[in-house]
DNA sequence: TGTACATCAGTGAACGCGCGTTCACTGATGTAC
DNA sequence: TGTACATCAGTGAACGCGCGTTCACTGATGTAC
């Protein structure tokens, strides 16, 4: 029985192997998490021999890092998209709303794409580039809160870590932790309350 | 060469195998995390054949769950010990201080015992027993804040999740996440600021 | 007090697993002349 | 335009790994009589 490989005409040289491998790896990460990104399976799905990947990546770790980088980009994108939906005009209210949306986007991404989320945080991203990525975005929104007079400048330092910790922990507890079993409705209520709490804390004068 | 096994006189029946296996497993978890709890290695360290464990546990998963339960107990103990050091007498200040100590104990335990911390949260603990454990402790301390008039009753629900998320996320970001490389001093500063923020948020009237 | 026997708690060998990685190789491609 | 050759991008077979788990087994223990 001949092996019709869809419409793909396969030749010895793939021609576009590296991105194809990353794509397959992303798909595995999405459905099975970091452990699921198995070199041989990635190759299988790309229709290539199991060691062809070594022409493009030094080892599995490097491929996984590529996926992590991609996932980080997706997270950032999700946050940006959320920010773009904020319609509030009044500056103070707008800045507050933007902080909420950033937090909400983070949690929702983690819950919607647990595999990618885990990979994004499992691999060593050597980007100490604090200006970009999800972290940079959060920092920017917090700066806006200061500019607009909502967040006291003396409370600005450290605020990003506290906010980040809050949403990250929230996501982890509901994803893999003891709050795994909580219903979506309860989770949503908790999220609202946590965002309220953070906002309340930051908004204090003095 | 005869095999002197220390002072231990080994007999066919170990006599105390189950707890000995758990102890070895705990040690592995402590130094290598969940992945390190390998049945064969646990048996090796206990000086017993690699499948003797099956007399006491149905499978690896069950042994790991035992370790997780034990680790949870340790975390709770660490929190209790911290609480016991609070000397403040004035009720409101005391309750606030107790909340801080609970949070600090959580983070410090996670950073001091990363392996145990990870195991505690990786295994499925079917205890929906919200009254006990670290979670129960946190709830109790938050209730104290209400009793003492510091935390408005209407802000009490959900507060435990927000607090928990904060310390959990803080620990994760510094343990395995992007804040891994932060110095101990910076980390301590961030922790102070986060605890301040949480306290500030909870203390608000209305 | 002695003995037969059920039961419990260990043993050692074996299986099957799928992986990451390396090796020597081959087919395809591009470029210099 | 044709040809030689270096280089690139794949292939298939093999290795070694250590694991969890199962099997048929044996040594030790306790209990009924």
Coordinates of C-alpha atoms (C1' of nucleotides) in Angstrom, one line a residue:
Chain A
X1 CA 0.0 0.0 0.0
X2 CA 1.6 3.2 -1.1
X3 CA 2.1 6.0 1.4
X4 CA 0.1 9.0 0.2
X5 CA 1.3 11.7 2.4
X6 CA -1.6 14.0 1.8
X7 CA -1.0 16.5 -0.9
X8 CA 2.6 17.0 0.3
X9 CA 5.2 16.1 -2.2
X10 CA 8.0 15.0 0.0
X11 CA 11.5 15.2 -1.2
X12 CA 14.8 14.4 0.5
X13 CA 15.2 18.0 1.5
X14 CA 12.3 19.3 3.5
X15 CA 13.2 22.9 2.7
X16 CA 11.6 24.4 5.7
X17 CA 12.4 22.0 8.5
X18 CA 13.4 24.2 11.3
X19 CA 10.1 26.2 11.6
X20 CA 8.2 23.0 10.9
X21 CA 9.8 21.3 13.8
X22 CA 9.1 24.2 16.1
X23 CA 5.5 24.2 15.0
X24 CA 5.1 20.5 15.8
X25 CA 6.9 21.0 19.1
X26 CA 4.5 23.9 20.0
X27 CA 1.6 21.7 19.3
X28 CA 3.0 19.0 21.6
X29 CA 3.7 21.5 24.3
X30 CA 0.2 22.8 24.0
X31 CA -1.5 19.5 24.5
X32 CA 1.0 17.7 26.7
X33 CA 3.2 20.2 28.4
X34 CA 7.0 20.2 28.6
X35 CA 7.3 16.5 29.0
X36 CA 5.3 16.0 25.8
X37 CA 7.9 17.7 23.7
X38 CA 9.7 14.5 22.7
X39 CA 12.2 14.8 20.0
X40 CA 11.2 11.6 18.3
X41 CA 7.5 12.5 18.3
X42 CA 8.3 16.0 16.9
X43 CA 10.2 14.3 14.1
X44 CA 7.4 11.8 13.5
X45 CA 4.8 14.6 13.2
X46 CA 7.0 16.5 10.8
X47 CA 7.4 13.4 8.6
X48 CA 11.2 13.3 9.0
X49 CA 13.6 10.9 10.5
X50 CA 14.0 11.1 14.2
X51 CA 17.5 12.6 14.2
X52 CA 17.0 15.2 11.4
X53 CA 16.4 17.7 14.1
X54 CA 20.0 17.7 15.1
X55 CA 20.8 19.6 11.9
X56 CA 18.8 22.5 13.4
X57 CA 19.1 22.2 17.2
X58 CA 22.0 21.1 19.3
X59 CA 19.6 19.1 21.5
X60 CA 16.2 18.8 22.9
X61 CA 16.7 21.5 25.4
X62 CA 17.3 24.0 22.6
X63 CA 14.1 23.1 20.8
X64 CA 12.2 23.4 24.1
X65 CA 13.7 26.9 24.7
X66 CA 12.5 27.9 21.3
X67 CA 9.0 26.8 22.2
X68 CA 9.2 28.6 25.5
X69 CA 10.2 31.8 23.7
X70 CA 7.3 31.4 21.3
X71 CA 4.9 30.8 24.2
X72 CA 6.1 33.9 26.0
X73 CA 5.3 35.8 22.9
X74 CA 1.8 34.4 22.8
X75 CA 1.2 35.4 26.4
X76 CA 2.4 38.9 25.7
X77 CA 0.2 39.1 22.7
X78 CA -2.8 37.9 24.7
X79 CA -2.1 40.7 27.2
X80 CA -1.8 43.3 24.5
X81 CA -5.0 42.3 22.9
X82 CA -6.8 42.6 26.2
X83 CA -5.3 46.1 26.7
X84 CA -6.6 47.1 23.3
X85 CA -10.1 46.5 24.4
X86 CA -10.1 49.1 27.2
X87 CA -12.4 51.9 26.2
X88 CA -12.4 54.0 29.3
X89 CA -11.2 57.5 28.6
X90 CA -10.8 59.1 32.0
X91 CA -7.0 58.7 32.6
X92 CA -7.1 57.4 36.2
X93 CA -9.9 55.0 35.6
X94 CA -8.3 53.9 32.4
X95 CA -5.0 53.1 34.0
X96 CA -6.7 51.1 36.7
X97 CA -8.7 49.2 34.1
X98 CA -5.6 48.5 32.2
X99 CA -3.9 47.0 35.2
X100 CA -6.9 44.7 35.7
X101 CA -6.9 43.6 32.1
X102 CA -3.2 42.7 32.2
X103 CA -3.8 40.6 35.3
X104 CA -6.8 38.9 33.9
X105 CA -5.2 38.2 30.6
X106 CA -2.3 36.5 32.4
X107 CA -4.6 34.2 34.4
X108 CA -6.8 33.4 31.5
X109 CA -3.9 32.6 29.3
X110 CA -2.5 30.2 31.9
X111 CA -5.8 28.5 32.3
X112 CA -6.6 28.3 28.6
X113 CA -3.1 27.1 27.5
X114 CA -1.7 25.3 30.5
X115 CA 0.8 23.4 28.4
X116 CA 2.3 26.5 26.8
X117 CA 2.2 28.3 30.1
X118 CA 4.2 25.6 31.8
X119 CA 6.7 25.4 29.0
X120 CA 7.1 29.2 29.1
X121 CA 8.1 29.0 32.7
X122 CA 10.0 25.8 32.7
X123 CA 12.7 26.6 30.2
X124 CA 15.6 28.9 30.9
X125 CA 14.9 32.0 29.0
X126 CA 18.2 33.9 29.3
X127 CA 16.4 37.1 28.5
X128 CA 17.2 39.4 31.4
X129 CA 15.5 41.8 29.0
X130 CA 13.1 43.4 31.5
X131 CA 11.8 45.9 29.0
X132 CA 10.0 43.4 26.8
X133 CA 7.7 40.5 27.3
X134 CA 4.9 40.1 29.7
X135 CA 7.0 41.5 32.6
X136 CA 7.8 44.6 30.6
X137 CA 4.2 45.1 29.8
X138 CA 3.2 44.9 33.5
X139 CA 5.9 47.4 34.4
X140 CA 4.6 49.8 31.7
X141 CA 1.0 49.6 33.0
X142 CA 2.2 50.3 36.6
X143 CA 4.2 53.3 35.4
X144 CA 1.0 54.6 33.8
X145 CA -0.7 54.3 37.2
X146 CA 2.1 56.5 38.6
X147 CA 2.0 59.0 35.7
X148 CA -1.7 59.4 36.2
X149 CA -1.4 60.0 39.9
X150 CA -3.2 56.9 41.1
X151 CA -0.2 55.0 42.4
X152 CA 2.1 56.8 44.8
X153 CA 5.6 56.9 43.4
X154 CA 7.0 55.6 46.7
X155 CA 4.9 52.5 46.4
X156 CA 5.9 51.9 42.8
X157 CA 9.1 49.8 43.4
X158 CA 8.3 46.2 44.1
X159 CA 4.7 46.6 43.0
X160 CA 5.4 44.6 39.8
X161 CA 6.7 41.6 41.8
X162 CA 3.6 41.7 44.0
X163 CA 1.2 41.9 41.1
X164 CA 3.0 39.2 39.2
X165 CA 3.2 36.9 42.2
X166 CA -0.5 37.3 42.7
X167 CA -1.6 36.4 39.2
X168 CA 1.0 33.7 38.9
X169 CA 0.1 32.1 42.1
X170 CA -3.5 32.3 41.3
X171 CA -3.0 30.5 38.1
X172 CA -0.7 27.8 39.6
X173 CA -3.1 27.0 42.4
X174 CA -6.0 26.6 40.0
X175 CA -4.0 24.8 37.4
X176 CA -1.9 22.2 39.2
X177 CA -2.4 23.1 42.8
X178 CA -5.1 22.4 45.5
X179 CA -7.6 24.7 43.9
X180 CA -7.6 22.6 40.7
X181 CA -11.1 21.3 41.4
X182 CA -12.8 24.7 41.9
X183 CA -15.6 25.5 39.5
X184 CA -15.1 28.2 36.8
X185 CA -17.7 30.4 38.5
X186 CA -16.0 30.3 41.9
X187 CA -12.6 30.8 40.2
X188 CA -13.9 33.9 38.4
X189 CA -15.3 35.3 41.7
X190 CA -11.9 34.7 43.4
X191 CA -10.1 36.4 40.5
X192 CA -12.3 39.5 40.8
X193 CA -11.7 39.7 44.5
X194 CA -8.0 39.3 44.1
X195 CA -7.9 42.0 41.4
X196 CA -10.0 44.2 43.7
X197 CA -7.5 43.7 46.5
X198 CA -4.5 44.5 44.4
X199 CA -6.1 47.6 43.0
X200 CA -7.2 48.7 46.5
X201 CA -3.7 48.3 47.8
X202 CA -2.1 50.2 45.0
X203 CA -4.5 53.0 45.0
X204 CA -3.9 54.0 48.6
X205 CA -2.5 57.5 49.1
X206 CA 0.7 58.4 51.1
Chain B
X1 CA 34.6 -9.1 50.9
X2 CA 31.8 -9.4 53.5
X3 CA 29.1 -6.8 53.4
X4 CA 29.2 -5.0 56.8
X5 CA 26.0 -3.1 56.9
X6 CA 27.0 -0.7 59.6
X7 CA 25.8 -1.8 63.0
X8 CA 22.5 -3.0 61.4
X9 CA 21.8 -6.6 61.8
X10 CA 19.9 -7.4 58.8
X11 CA 17.4 -10.2 58.7
X12 CA 15.0 -11.3 56.1
X13 CA 12.2 -9.4 57.6
X14 CA 13.0 -5.7 57.9
X15 CA 10.4 -5.2 60.6
X16 CA 9.8 -1.6 60.0
X17 CA 9.9 -1.3 56.3
X18 CA 7.0 1.0 55.5
X19 CA 8.2 4.0 57.5
X20 CA 11.8 3.3 56.4
X21 CA 10.7 3.6 52.8
X22 CA 8.8 6.8 53.4
X23 CA 11.9 8.2 55.1
X24 CA 14.1 7.4 52.2
X25 CA 11.6 8.8 49.8
X26 CA 11.4 12.0 51.8
X27 CA 15.1 12.4 51.6
X28 CA 15.1 11.9 47.9
X29 CA 12.2 14.3 47.5
X30 CA 14.1 16.9 49.6
X31 CA 17.2 16.7 47.4
X32 CA 15.8 16.0 44.0
X33 CA 12.2 16.8 43.9
X34 CA 9.3 14.6 42.7
X35 CA 11.3 13.1 39.8
X36 CA 13.9 12.0 42.3
X37 CA 11.6 9.7 44.1
X38 CA 12.5 6.6 42.2
X39 CA 11.2 3.3 43.6
X40 CA 14.4 1.4 42.9
X41 CA 16.5 4.1 44.5
X42 CA 14.3 4.2 47.6
X43 CA 14.6 0.5 47.9
X44 CA 18.4 0.7 47.4
X45 CA 18.7 3.2 50.2
X46 CA 16.6 1.2 52.5
X47 CA 18.8 -1.9 51.8
X48 CA 15.9 -3.9 50.5
X49 CA 15.2 -5.5 47.1
X50 CA 13.7 -3.2 44.5
X51 CA 10.2 -4.6 44.6
X52 CA 9.8 -5.1 48.4
X53 CA 8.0 -1.7 48.4
X54 CA 5.0 -3.4 46.7
X55 CA 4.1 -5.1 49.9
X56 CA 3.4 -1.6 51.4
X57 CA 2.4 0.6 48.5
X58 CA 0.3 -0.3 45.5
X59 CA 2.6 1.8 43.3
X60 CA 5.0 4.7 43.1
X61 CA 2.2 7.1 43.0
X62 CA 1.0 6.1 46.4
X63 CA 4.5 6.4 48.0
X64 CA 4.8 9.9 46.5
X65 CA 1.4 10.8 47.9
X66 CA 2.7 9.7 51.3
X67 CA 5.7 12.0 50.9
X68 CA 3.4 14.9 49.8
X69 CA 1.3 14.4 52.9
X70 CA 4.4 14.5 55.1
X71 CA 5.7 17.6 53.4
X72 CA 2.4 19.4 53.9
X73 CA 2.7 18.6 57.5
X74 CA 6.2 20.1 57.6
X75 CA 5.0 23.2 55.9
X76 CA 2.2 23.6 58.4
X77 CA 4.6 23.0 61.3
X78 CA 6.9 25.7 60.0
X79 CA 4.0 28.1 59.9
X80 CA 2.9 27.2 63.4
X81 CA 6.4 27.7 64.7
X82 CA 6.5 31.1 63.2
X83 CA 3.2 32.0 64.7
X84 CA 4.5 31.0 68.1
X85 CA 7.2 33.6 67.9
X86 CA 4.8 36.5 67.7
X87 CA 5.1 38.5 71.0
X88 CA 2.9 41.5 70.2
X89 CA 0.1 41.8 72.7
X90 CA -2.2 44.5 71.3
X91 CA -4.9 42.4 69.5
X92 CA -5.1 44.3 66.2
X93 CA -1.3 44.6 65.8
X94 CA -1.0 41.0 66.9
X95 CA -3.4 39.7 64.3
X96 CA -1.7 41.7 61.6
X97 CA 1.7 40.4 62.6
X98 CA 0.4 36.8 62.6
X99 CA -0.8 37.2 59.1
X100 CA 2.7 38.4 58.0
X101 CA 4.4 35.5 59.8
X102 CA 2.1 33.0 58.1
X103 CA 3.0 34.4 54.7
X104 CA 6.7 34.7 55.4
X105 CA 6.8 31.1 56.7
X106 CA 5.2 29.8 53.5
X107 CA 7.7 31.6 51.3
X108 CA 10.7 30.7 53.4
X109 CA 9.7 27.1 53.6
X110 CA 9.3 26.9 49.8
X111 CA 12.8 28.5 49.3
X112 CA 14.5 26.4 52.0
X113 CA 12.9 23.1 50.9
X114 CA 12.2 23.4 47.2
X115 CA 12.0 19.6 46.7
X116 CA 9.5 19.0 49.4
X117 CA 7.5 22.1 48.4
X118 CA 7.2 20.8 44.9
X119 CA 6.2 17.4 45.9
X120 CA 3.6 18.7 48.3
X121 CA 1.9 20.5 45.4
X122 CA 2.5 17.9 42.7
X123 CA 0.8 15.0 44.2
X124 CA -2.9 14.7 44.4
X125 CA -3.8 15.2 48.0
X126 CA -7.5 14.2 48.2
X127 CA -7.9 16.1 51.4
X128 CA -10.7 18.5 50.7
X129 CA -10.3 19.1 54.4
X130 CA -10.2 22.8 54.4
X131 CA -10.0 23.0 58.2
X132 CA -6.5 21.6 58.5
X133 CA -3.2 22.1 56.9
X134 CA -1.5 25.3 55.8
X135 CA -4.7 26.5 54.1
X136 CA -6.7 26.0 57.3
X137 CA -4.1 27.9 59.2
X138 CA -4.3 30.8 56.9
X139 CA -8.1 30.9 57.1
X140 CA -7.8 30.9 60.9
X141 CA -5.5 33.9 60.9
X142 CA -7.7 35.8 58.5
X143 CA -10.7 35.1 60.8
X144 CA -8.7 36.5 63.7
X145 CA -8.3 39.7 61.7
X146 CA -12.0 39.9 61.4
X147 CA -12.6 39.2 65.0
X148 CA -10.3 41.9 66.0
X149 CA -11.9 44.4 63.7
X150 CA -9.0 44.9 61.4
X151 CA -10.5 43.2 58.4
X152 CA -13.9 44.2 57.3
X153 CA -16.2 41.2 57.3
X154 CA -17.4 41.9 53.8
X155 CA -13.9 41.7 52.5
X156 CA -13.2 38.4 54.3
X157 CA -14.5 36.0 51.6
X158 CA -11.9 35.4 49.0
X159 CA -9.1 36.9 51.0
X160 CA -7.6 33.6 51.7
X161 CA -7.2 32.8 48.0
X162 CA -5.6 36.2 47.3
X163 CA -3.1 35.8 50.1
X164 CA -2.3 32.3 49.2
X165 CA -1.9 33.2 45.5
X166 CA 0.5 36.0 46.5
X167 CA 2.9 33.9 48.6
X168 CA 2.6 30.9 46.3
X169 CA 3.3 32.9 43.2
X170 CA 6.1 34.8 44.9
X171 CA 7.7 31.5 45.9
X172 CA 7.3 29.9 42.4
X173 CA 8.7 32.9 40.6
X174 CA 11.8 32.9 42.7
X175 CA 12.2 29.2 42.8
X176 CA 11.7 28.0 39.2
X177 CA 10.5 31.1 37.5
X178 CA 12.2 34.2 35.9
X179 CA 13.1 35.7 39.3
X180 CA 15.3 32.7 40.1
X181 CA 18.4 34.7 39.8
X182 CA 17.4 37.5 42.2
X183 CA 19.7 37.9 45.2
X184 CA 18.5 37.0 48.6
X185 CA 18.6 40.6 49.7
X186 CA 16.4 41.8 46.8
X187 CA 14.1 38.9 47.3
X188 CA 13.7 39.9 51.0
X189 CA 12.9 43.4 50.0
X190 CA 10.3 42.3 47.5
X191 CA 8.8 40.0 50.1
X192 CA 8.4 42.8 52.6
X193 CA 6.8 45.0 50.0
X194 CA 4.4 42.3 49.0
X195 CA 3.4 41.6 52.6
X196 CA 3.0 45.3 53.1
X197 CA 0.7 45.5 50.1
X198 CA -1.5 42.6 51.2
X199 CA -1.8 44.0 54.7
X200 CA -2.6 47.4 53.4
X201 CA -5.3 46.0 51.1
X202 CA -6.9 44.0 53.9
X203 CA -6.8 46.7 56.5
X204 CA -8.9 49.1 54.5
X205 CA -12.3 50.1 56.0
X206 CA -15.7 49.8 54.4
Chain C
dT1 C1' 6.4 -28.1 74.8
dG2 C1' 6.3 -29.6 70.0
dT3 C1' 4.6 -29.6 65.5
dA4 C1' 1.8 -28.5 61.2
dC5 C1' 0.5 -25.1 58.5
dA6 C1' -1.3 -20.7 56.9
dT7 C1' 0.1 -16.3 56.2
dC8 C1' 3.1 -12.6 55.7
dA9 C1' 7.2 -10.1 54.0
dG10 C1' 10.8 -10.5 51.6
dT11 C1' 13.9 -12.1 46.9
dG12 C1' 15.9 -12.3 42.0
dA13 C1' 15.1 -12.6 37.3
dA14 C1' 12.8 -10.8 33.6
dC15 C1' 10.0 -7.8 30.5
dG16 C1' 8.9 -4.0 27.9
dC17 C1' 9.2 0.7 27.4
dG18 C1' 10.6 4.8 24.7
dC19 C1' 13.7 7.9 25.0
dG20 C1' 18.1 11.1 23.6
dT21 C1' 22.0 10.7 21.2
dT22 C1' 25.8 9.1 18.1
dC23 C1' 27.6 6.9 14.0
dA24 C1' 28.6 6.2 9.3
dC25 C1' 26.2 6.9 5.5
dT26 C1' 23.6 9.1 1.2
dG27 C1' 20.9 12.2 -1.6
dA28 C1' 20.4 16.9 -3.1
dT29 C1' 22.1 21.5 -4.0
dG30 C1' 25.0 25.3 -5.4
dT31 C1' 29.1 27.2 -7.1
dA32 C1' 33.7 27.8 -9.6
dC33 C1' 35.6 27.3 -13.8
Chain D
dT1 C1' 26.3 24.9 -21.1
dG2 C1' 28.6 21.2 -18.7
dT3 C1' 31.2 19.3 -15.2
dA4 C1' 33.7 18.5 -10.7
dC5 C1' 33.4 19.0 -6.2
dA6 C1' 32.4 20.9 -1.6
dT7 C1' 28.8 21.4 1.4
dC8 C1' 24.5 20.9 3.3
dA9 C1' 20.4 18.3 5.0
dG10 C1' 18.7 14.3 5.3
dT11 C1' 18.6 8.7 6.6
dG12 C1' 18.7 4.1 9.3
dA13 C1' 20.7 1.3 12.6
dA14 C1' 22.4 1.0 17.0
dC15 C1' 23.6 2.0 21.9
dG16 C1' 22.8 2.6 26.5
dC17 C1' 19.9 4.0 29.9
dG18 C1' 17.1 3.1 34.1
dC19 C1' 12.8 2.8 35.1
dG20 C1' 8.0 0.6 36.9
dT21 C1' 6.0 -3.5 37.3
dT22 C1' 5.1 -8.6 37.3
dC23 C1' 6.2 -13.4 38.1
dA24 C1' 7.2 -17.4 40.6
dC25 C1' 9.8 -18.1 44.4
dT26 C1' 11.5 -18.5 49.5
dG27 C1' 12.5 -17.4 54.3
dA28 C1' 10.4 -16.0 58.7
dT29 C1' 6.6 -15.7 61.9
dG30 C1' 2.6 -16.7 64.5
dT31 C1' -1.0 -19.6 65.9
dA32 C1' -4.1 -23.8 66.7
dC33 C1' -4.0 -28.0 68.6

